Amino acid sequence: MTAVVAVPVLGARLAGRNWWAIGGVCAGLVLLSASAGAENAREPSLGFRLALLAGVVLLTVVGLLAGRLGARPATRSATQAVAHPNPDSYPAAAAAASNPRDPRPGRPVSGGSGSDGSGSGRSVLGSSTLGGVAGLGFGLTALAARSLTNLAPAHLVRDPALYAVMGGGVVAFLFFATGLQRGSVTAVSAAVVVGETAIPAVVGILFLGDHTRPGFIPVAVAGFVLAVTGALALSRFGEPTATGR
């Protein structure tokens, strides 16, 4: 839905491969939902709840590193150019001002990401990673909320899952917003959706005693592969093209 809404609202133009990747993510999530069985009602162990809290710390570190990876390098501003002019000649500076794409040293050059595309590639990778971290944060928050079986205030303040809920929610929201600011709405949202659905489903099966519906294991595996592959494809394709509006 985020990708579809981005077309009329943000003026994005999605290529055919983007639509195929979006369809893969949607189909994968549908298959995962269809294969889901009943949740196990047993209470998670203290070690599991402590691991969720440690996961919040780990996601924070990874998100900060991804934020640095996706940050675009600052370009030389006009104020800096005036404060530190080229000592060769002022006429050359005037000529450069009339041609903002003059590539000579000391002249302002448009396109801070670089002409070789490496800056754009780092931005896409960083924003997609931020989306994945945000998705895992939302999924971790859901797992921690599920672990809160005793809501008595005296017990809640001593339960690590409560602090995992609060920390995971804050981390997820902050890194999701940062990813949307720095990269493709489509790629970031796809990483969030997979992180908050597919990964918690695997954790539930491995550690919480959840299970798929009888006979639906191949469906669950196919859904997981489709969702992850589609999200990775969207991250690889990067920014959709903006329409001229």
Coordinates of N, CA, C and O in Angstrom, one line a residue, residues 108-232:
P108 N 31.9 24.7 -6.7 CA 30.7 23.9 -6.2 C 30.2 23.0 -7.3 O 30.1 23.3 -8.5
V109 N 29.9 21.7 -7.0 CA 29.5 20.7 -7.9 C 28.1 20.2 -7.4 O 28.0 19.8 -6.3
S110 N 27.1 20.2 -8.3 CA 25.8 19.7 -7.9 C 25.9 18.2 -7.9 O 26.6 17.5 -8.6
G111 N 25.0 17.5 -7.1 CA 24.9 16.1 -7.0 C 25.8 15.6 -5.9 O 26.9 15.0 -6.2
G112 N 25.6 15.8 -4.6 CA 26.5 15.4 -3.6 C 26.8 14.0 -3.4 O 27.7 13.6 -2.8
S113 N 26.1 13.1 -4.1 CA 26.3 11.7 -3.9 C 27.4 11.2 -4.8 O 27.9 10.1 -4.7
G114 N 27.9 12.0 -5.7 CA 29.0 11.5 -6.6 C 28.5 11.0 -7.9 O 27.4 10.4 -7.9
S115 N 29.3 11.2 -8.9 CA 28.8 10.8 -10.2 C 29.0 9.3 -10.4 O 28.4 8.7 -11.4
D116 N 29.8 8.6 -9.6 CA 30.0 7.1 -9.8 C 28.9 6.3 -9.2 O 28.9 5.1 -9.3
G117 N 27.9 6.9 -8.5 CA 26.8 6.2 -8.0 C 27.1 5.5 -6.7 O 26.2 4.9 -6.1
S118 N 28.3 5.6 -6.2 CA 28.6 4.9 -4.9 C 27.9 5.5 -3.7 O 27.5 4.8 -2.8
G119 N 27.8 6.9 -3.8 CA 27.0 7.5 -2.7 C 25.6 7.1 -2.7 O 25.0 6.9 -1.6
S120 N 25.0 7.0 -3.9 CA 23.6 6.6 -4.0 C 23.4 5.1 -3.5 O 22.5 4.8 -2.8
G121 N 24.4 4.3 -3.8 CA 24.3 2.9 -3.4 C 24.4 2.8 -1.9 O 23.7 2.0 -1.3
R122 N 25.3 3.6 -1.3 CA 25.4 3.5 0.2 C 24.1 4.1 0.8 O 23.7 3.6 1.9
S123 N 23.5 5.1 0.2 CA 22.2 5.6 0.7 C 21.1 4.6 0.7 O 20.4 4.4 1.6
V124 N 21.0 3.8 -0.4 CA 20.0 2.8 -0.5 C 20.2 1.7 0.5 O 19.3 1.3 1.2
L125 N 21.5 1.3 0.6 CA 21.8 0.2 1.6 C 21.5 0.7 3.0 O 20.9 -0.1 3.8
G126 N 21.9 1.9 3.3 CA 21.7 2.4 4.7 C 20.2 2.6 5.0 O 19.7 2.2 6.1
S127 N 19.4 3.1 4.1 CA 18.0 3.3 4.3 C 17.3 2.0 4.4 O 16.3 1.8 5.2
S128 N 17.6 1.0 3.6 CA 17.0 -0.3 3.6 C 17.3 -1.0 4.9 O 16.5 -1.7 5.6
T129 N 18.6 -0.8 5.4 CA 19.0 -1.4 6.7 C 18.2 -0.7 7.8 O 17.8 -1.4 8.8
L130 N 18.0 0.6 7.7 CA 17.2 1.3 8.7 C 15.8 0.7 8.8 O 15.2 0.5 9.8
G131 N 15.2 0.4 7.6 CA 13.9 -0.1 7.5 C 13.8 -1.5 8.1 O 12.9 -1.9 8.9
G132 N 14.9 -2.3 7.9 CA 14.9 -3.6 8.5 C 15.0 -3.6 10.0 O 14.4 -4.3 10.7
V133 N 15.9 -2.6 10.5 CA 16.0 -2.4 11.9 C 14.7 -2.0 12.6 O 14.3 -2.5 13.6
A134 N 14.0 -1.1 11.9 CA 12.7 -0.6 12.4 C 11.7 -1.8 12.4 O 10.9 -1.9 13.4
G135 N 11.7 -2.6 11.3 CA 10.7 -3.7 11.3 C 11.0 -4.7 12.4 O 10.1 -5.2 13.1
L136 N 12.3 -5.0 12.7 CA 12.7 -5.9 13.8 C 12.3 -5.3 15.1 O 11.9 -6.0 16.0
G137 N 12.4 -3.9 15.2 CA 12.0 -3.3 16.4 C 10.5 -3.4 16.7 O 10.1 -3.7 17.8
F138 N 9.7 -3.3 15.6 CA 8.2 -3.5 15.8 C 7.9 -4.9 16.1 O 7.1 -5.2 17.0
G139 N 8.6 -5.8 15.5 CA 8.4 -7.3 15.8 C 8.8 -7.6 17.2 O 8.1 -8.4 17.9
L140 N 10.0 -7.1 17.6 CA 10.4 -7.3 19.0 C 9.4 -6.7 20.0 O 9.2 -7.3 21.0
T141 N 8.9 -5.6 19.7 CA 7.9 -5.0 20.5 C 6.6 -5.9 20.7 O 6.1 -6.1 21.8
A142 N 6.2 -6.5 19.6 CA 5.1 -7.4 19.6 C 5.4 -8.7 20.4 O 4.6 -9.1 21.2
L143 N 6.6 -9.2 20.3 CA 7.0 -10.4 21.0 C 7.1 -10.0 22.5 O 6.7 -10.8 23.4
A144 N 7.6 -8.8 22.9 CA 7.7 -8.4 24.3 C 6.3 -8.2 24.9 O 6.1 -8.6 26.0
A145 N 5.4 -7.6 24.1 CA 4.0 -7.4 24.6 C 3.4 -8.8 24.8 O 2.6 -8.9 25.8
R146 N 3.6 -9.7 24.0 CA 3.1 -11.1 24.2 C 3.6 -11.7 25.4 O 3.0 -12.6 26.0
S147 N 4.8 -11.3 25.8 CA 5.5 -11.9 27.0 C 4.9 -11.4 28.3 O 5.2 -11.9 29.4
L148 N 4.1 -10.3 28.2 CA 3.6 -9.7 29.5 C 2.3 -10.5 29.9 O 1.2 -10.1 29.5
T149 N 2.5 -11.5 30.6 CA 1.3 -12.3 31.1 C 0.8 -11.8 32.4 O -0.4 -12.1 32.7
N150 N 1.5 -11.1 33.2 CA 1.1 -10.6 34.5 C 1.1 -9.1 34.5 O 2.2 -8.5 34.4
L151 N -0.1 -8.5 34.5 CA -0.1 -7.0 34.3 C -0.3 -6.3 35.7 O -0.6 -5.1 35.7
A152 N 0.0 -7.0 36.7 CA 0.0 -6.3 38.1 C 1.1 -5.4 38.1 O 2.3 -5.7 37.7
P153 N 0.9 -4.1 38.6 CA 2.0 -3.1 38.6 C 3.2 -3.6 39.3 O 4.3 -3.3 38.8
A154 N 3.1 -4.2 40.4 CA 4.3 -4.7 41.2 C 5.1 -5.7 40.4 O 6.3 -5.7 40.5
H155 N 4.5 -6.4 39.5 CA 5.2 -7.4 38.7 C 5.7 -6.8 37.4 O 6.8 -7.1 37.0
L156 N 5.0 -5.8 36.9 CA 5.4 -5.2 35.6 C 6.7 -4.5 35.7 O 7.6 -4.5 34.8
V157 N 6.9 -3.7 36.8 CA 8.1 -2.9 37.0 C 9.4 -3.8 37.1 O 10.5 -3.3 36.9
R158 N 9.2 -5.1 37.4 CA 10.3 -6.0 37.5 C 10.4 -6.9 36.3 O 11.3 -7.8 36.2
D159 N 9.6 -6.7 35.3 CA 9.6 -7.6 34.1 C 10.4 -6.9 33.0 O 10.1 -5.8 32.5
P160 N 11.5 -7.5 32.5 CA 12.3 -7.0 31.4 C 11.5 -6.8 30.1 O 11.8 -5.9 29.3
A161 N 10.4 -7.5 30.0 CA 9.6 -7.4 28.7 C 9.0 -6.0 28.7 O 8.8 -5.5 27.6
L162 N 8.6 -5.4 29.8 CA 8.0 -4.1 29.8 C 9.0 -3.1 29.2 O 8.6 -2.3 28.3
Y163 N 10.2 -3.1 29.6 CA 11.2 -2.2 29.0 C 11.6 -2.5 27.6 O 12.0 -1.6 26.8
A164 N 11.5 -3.8 27.2 CA 11.7 -4.2 25.8 C 10.5 -3.6 25.0 O 10.8 -3.2 23.8
V165 N 9.3 -3.6 25.5 CA 8.2 -3.0 24.7 C 8.4 -1.5 24.5 O 8.3 -1.0 23.4
M166 N 8.8 -0.8 25.6 CA 9.0 0.7 25.5 C 10.2 1.0 24.6 O 10.1 1.8 23.7
G167 N 11.3 0.3 24.8 CA 12.5 0.6 24.0 C 12.4 0.2 22.6 O 12.8 0.9 21.7
G168 N 11.8 -1.0 22.4 CA 11.6 -1.4 21.0 C 10.7 -0.5 20.2 O 11.0 -0.3 19.0
G169 N 9.6 0.0 20.8 CA 8.8 0.9 20.1 C 9.4 2.2 19.7 O 9.3 2.7 18.6
V170 N 10.2 2.7 20.6 CA 10.9 4.0 20.4 C 12.0 3.8 19.3 O 12.1 4.6 18.3
V171 N 12.8 2.7 19.4 CA 13.8 2.4 18.4 C 13.2 2.2 17.0 O 13.6 2.8 16.0
A172 N 12.1 1.5 16.9 CA 11.4 1.2 15.7 C 10.9 2.5 15.0 O 11.1 2.7 13.8
F173 N 10.2 3.3 15.8 CA 9.7 4.5 15.2 C 10.8 5.5 14.7 O 10.7 6.0 13.6
L174 N 11.8 5.6 15.5 CA 12.9 6.6 15.1 C 13.6 6.2 13.9 O 13.8 7.0 13.0
F175 N 14.0 4.9 13.8 CA 14.7 4.4 12.6 C 13.8 4.3 11.4 O 14.3 4.4 10.3
F176 N 12.6 4.0 11.6 CA 11.6 4.0 10.4 C 11.5 5.4 9.9 O 11.6 5.6 8.6
A177 N 11.4 6.4 10.7 CA 11.3 7.8 10.2 C 12.6 8.2 9.6 O 12.6 8.9 8.5
T178 N 13.7 7.8 10.1 CA 15.0 8.2 9.5 C 15.2 7.5 8.2 O 15.7 8.2 7.2
G179 N 14.8 6.3 8.1 CA 14.9 5.6 6.8 C 14.0 6.2 5.7 O 14.5 6.4 4.6
L180 N 12.8 6.7 6.1 CA 12.0 7.3 5.1 C 12.5 8.7 4.7 O 12.3 9.1 3.5
Q181 N 13.3 9.4 5.6 CA 13.9 10.6 5.2 C 15.0 10.5 4.2 O 15.3 11.3 3.4
R182 N 15.7 9.3 4.3 CA 17.0 9.2 3.5 C 16.9 8.3 2.3 O 17.8 8.3 1.5
G183 N 15.8 7.5 2.2 CA 15.8 6.6 1.1 C 14.4 6.4 0.5 O 13.5 7.2 0.7
S184 N 14.3 5.4 -0.3 CA 13.0 5.0 -1.0 C 11.9 4.6 0.0 O 12.2 3.7 0.8
V185 N 10.8 5.2 -0.2 CA 9.6 4.8 0.7 C 9.3 3.3 0.4 O 9.0 2.6 1.4
T186 N 9.4 2.9 -0.8 CA 9.0 1.5 -1.1 C 10.0 0.5 -0.5 O 9.6 -0.4 0.1
A187 N 11.3 0.8 -0.6 CA 12.3 -0.1 -0.1 C 12.3 -0.2 1.4 O 12.3 -1.3 2.0
V188 N 12.2 1.0 2.1 CA 12.1 1.0 3.5 C 10.9 0.3 4.1 O 11.0 -0.5 5.0
S189 N 9.7 0.6 3.5 CA 8.5 0.0 4.0 C 8.5 -1.5 3.8 O 8.0 -2.3 4.6
A190 N 9.1 -2.0 2.7 CA 9.1 -3.4 2.4 C 10.0 -4.1 3.5 O 9.7 -5.2 4.0
A191 N 11.1 -3.5 3.8 CA 12.0 -4.0 4.9 C 11.3 -4.0 6.2 O 11.5 -5.0 7.0
V192 N 10.5 -3.0 6.5 CA 9.8 -2.9 7.8 C 8.8 -4.1 7.8 O 8.7 -4.8 8.9
V193 N 8.0 -4.2 6.8 CA 7.0 -5.2 6.8 C 7.5 -6.6 7.0 O 7.0 -7.4 7.8
V194 N 8.6 -7.0 6.3 CA 9.2 -8.3 6.5 C 9.8 -8.4 7.9 O 9.6 -9.5 8.5
G195 N 10.5 -7.4 8.4 CA 11.1 -7.5 9.7 C 10.1 -7.6 10.8 O 10.3 -8.3 11.8
E196 N 8.9 -7.0 10.7 CA 7.9 -7.1 11.7 C 7.0 -8.3 11.7 O 6.2 -8.5 12.6
T197 N 7.0 -9.0 10.6 CA 6.1 -10.2 10.4 C 6.9 -11.5 10.3 O 6.7 -12.4 11.1
A198 N 7.7 -11.6 9.3 CA 8.4 -12.9 9.0 C 9.3 -13.3 10.1 O 9.3 -14.5 10.6
I199 N 10.2 -12.4 10.6 CA 11.1 -12.8 11.6 C 10.5 -13.1 13.0 O 10.8 -14.1 13.6
P200 N 9.5 -12.3 13.5 CA 8.8 -12.7 14.7 C 8.1 -14.1 14.6 O 8.0 -14.8 15.5
A201 N 7.6 -14.4 13.3 CA 7.0 -15.7 13.1 C 8.0 -16.8 13.3 O 7.6 -17.8 13.9
V202 N 9.2 -16.6 12.8 CA 10.2 -17.7 13.0 C 10.6 -17.8 14.5 O 10.7 -18.9 15.0
V203 N 10.7 -16.7 15.2 CA 11.0 -16.7 16.6 C 9.9 -17.4 17.4 O 10.2 -18.2 18.3
G204 N 8.7 -17.2 17.0 CA 7.6 -17.8 17.7 C 7.6 -19.3 17.5 O 7.3 -20.1 18.5
I205 N 8.0 -19.8 16.3 CA 8.0 -21.2 16.1 C 9.2 -21.9 16.8 O 9.1 -22.9 17.4
L206 N 10.3 -21.2 16.8 CA 11.6 -21.8 17.4 C 11.6 -21.7 18.9 O 12.1 -22.6 19.6
F207 N 11.0 -20.6 19.5 CA 11.2 -20.4 21.0 C 10.0 -20.4 21.8 O 10.0 -20.5 23.0
L208 N 8.8 -20.1 21.1 CA 7.6 -20.0 21.9 C 6.6 -21.1 21.7 O 5.5 -21.1 22.2
G209 N 7.0 -22.1 20.9 CA 6.1 -23.2 20.7 C 5.0 -23.0 19.8 O 4.0 -23.8 19.7
D210 N 5.0 -22.0 18.9 CA 4.0 -21.8 17.9 C 4.2 -22.8 16.8 O 5.3 -23.4 16.7
H211 N 3.2 -23.0 16.0 CA 3.3 -23.9 14.9 C 2.4 -23.5 13.8 O 1.5 -22.7 13.9
T212 N 2.7 -24.1 12.6 CA 1.8 -23.8 11.4 C 0.6 -24.7 11.5 O 0.5 -25.6 12.3
R213 N -0.3 -24.4 10.6 CA -1.5 -25.2 10.5 C -1.0 -26.6 9.9 O -0.1 -26.7 9.2
P214 N -1.7 -27.7 10.3 CA -1.3 -29.0 9.8 C -1.2 -29.0 8.3 O -2.1 -28.7 7.6
G215 N 0.0 -29.5 7.8 CA 0.1 -29.6 6.4 C 0.5 -28.3 5.7 O 0.7 -28.3 4.4
F216 N 0.7 -27.2 6.4 CA 1.0 -25.9 5.8 C 2.5 -25.5 5.9 O 2.8 -24.3 5.6
I217 N 3.3 -26.4 6.3 CA 4.7 -26.0 6.4 C 5.3 -25.6 5.1 O 6.0 -24.5 5.0
P218 N 5.1 -26.3 4.0 CA 5.6 -25.8 2.7 C 5.0 -24.4 2.3 O 5.8 -23.6 1.7
V219 N 3.8 -24.2 2.6 CA 3.2 -22.8 2.4 C 3.9 -21.8 3.2 O 4.2 -20.7 2.6
A220 N 4.2 -22.0 4.4 CA 4.9 -21.1 5.3 C 6.3 -20.8 4.8 O 6.8 -19.6 4.7
V221 N 7.0 -21.9 4.3 CA 8.4 -21.7 3.8 C 8.3 -20.9 2.5 O 9.1 -19.9 2.3
A222 N 7.4 -21.2 1.6 CA 7.3 -20.4 0.4 C 6.9 -19.0 0.7 O 7.5 -18.1 0.0
G223 N 6.0 -18.7 1.6 CA 5.7 -17.3 2.0 C 6.9 -16.6 2.5 O 7.1 -15.4 2.1
F224 N 7.7 -17.2 3.4 CA 8.8 -16.5 3.9 C 9.8 -16.2 2.9 O 10.4 -15.1 2.8
V225 N 10.1 -17.1 1.9 CA 11.1 -16.9 0.9 C 10.6 -15.8 0.0 O 11.4 -14.9 -0.4
L226 N 9.3 -15.8 -0.4 CA 8.8 -14.8 -1.3 C 8.9 -13.4 -0.6 O 9.3 -12.4 -1.3
A227 N 8.5 -13.3 0.6 CA 8.5 -12.0 1.3 C 9.9 -11.4 1.4 O 10.2 -10.3 1.1
V228 N 10.9 -12.3 1.8 CA 12.2 -11.8 2.0 C 12.9 -11.5 0.7 O 13.5 -10.4 0.5
T229 N 12.6 -12.3 -0.4 CA 13.2 -12.0 -1.7 C 12.6 -10.7 -2.3 O 13.4 -9.9 -2.9
G230 N 11.3 -10.5 -2.1 CA 10.8 -9.3 -2.6 C 11.3 -8.1 -1.9 O 11.6 -7.0 -2.6
A231 N 11.5 -8.1 -0.6 CA 12.0 -7.0 0.1 C 13.5 -6.7 -0.3 O 13.9 -5.6 -0.5
L232 N 14.3 -7.8 -0.5 CA 15.7 -7.6 -0.9 C 15.7 -7.0 -2.3 O 16.6 -6.2 -2.6

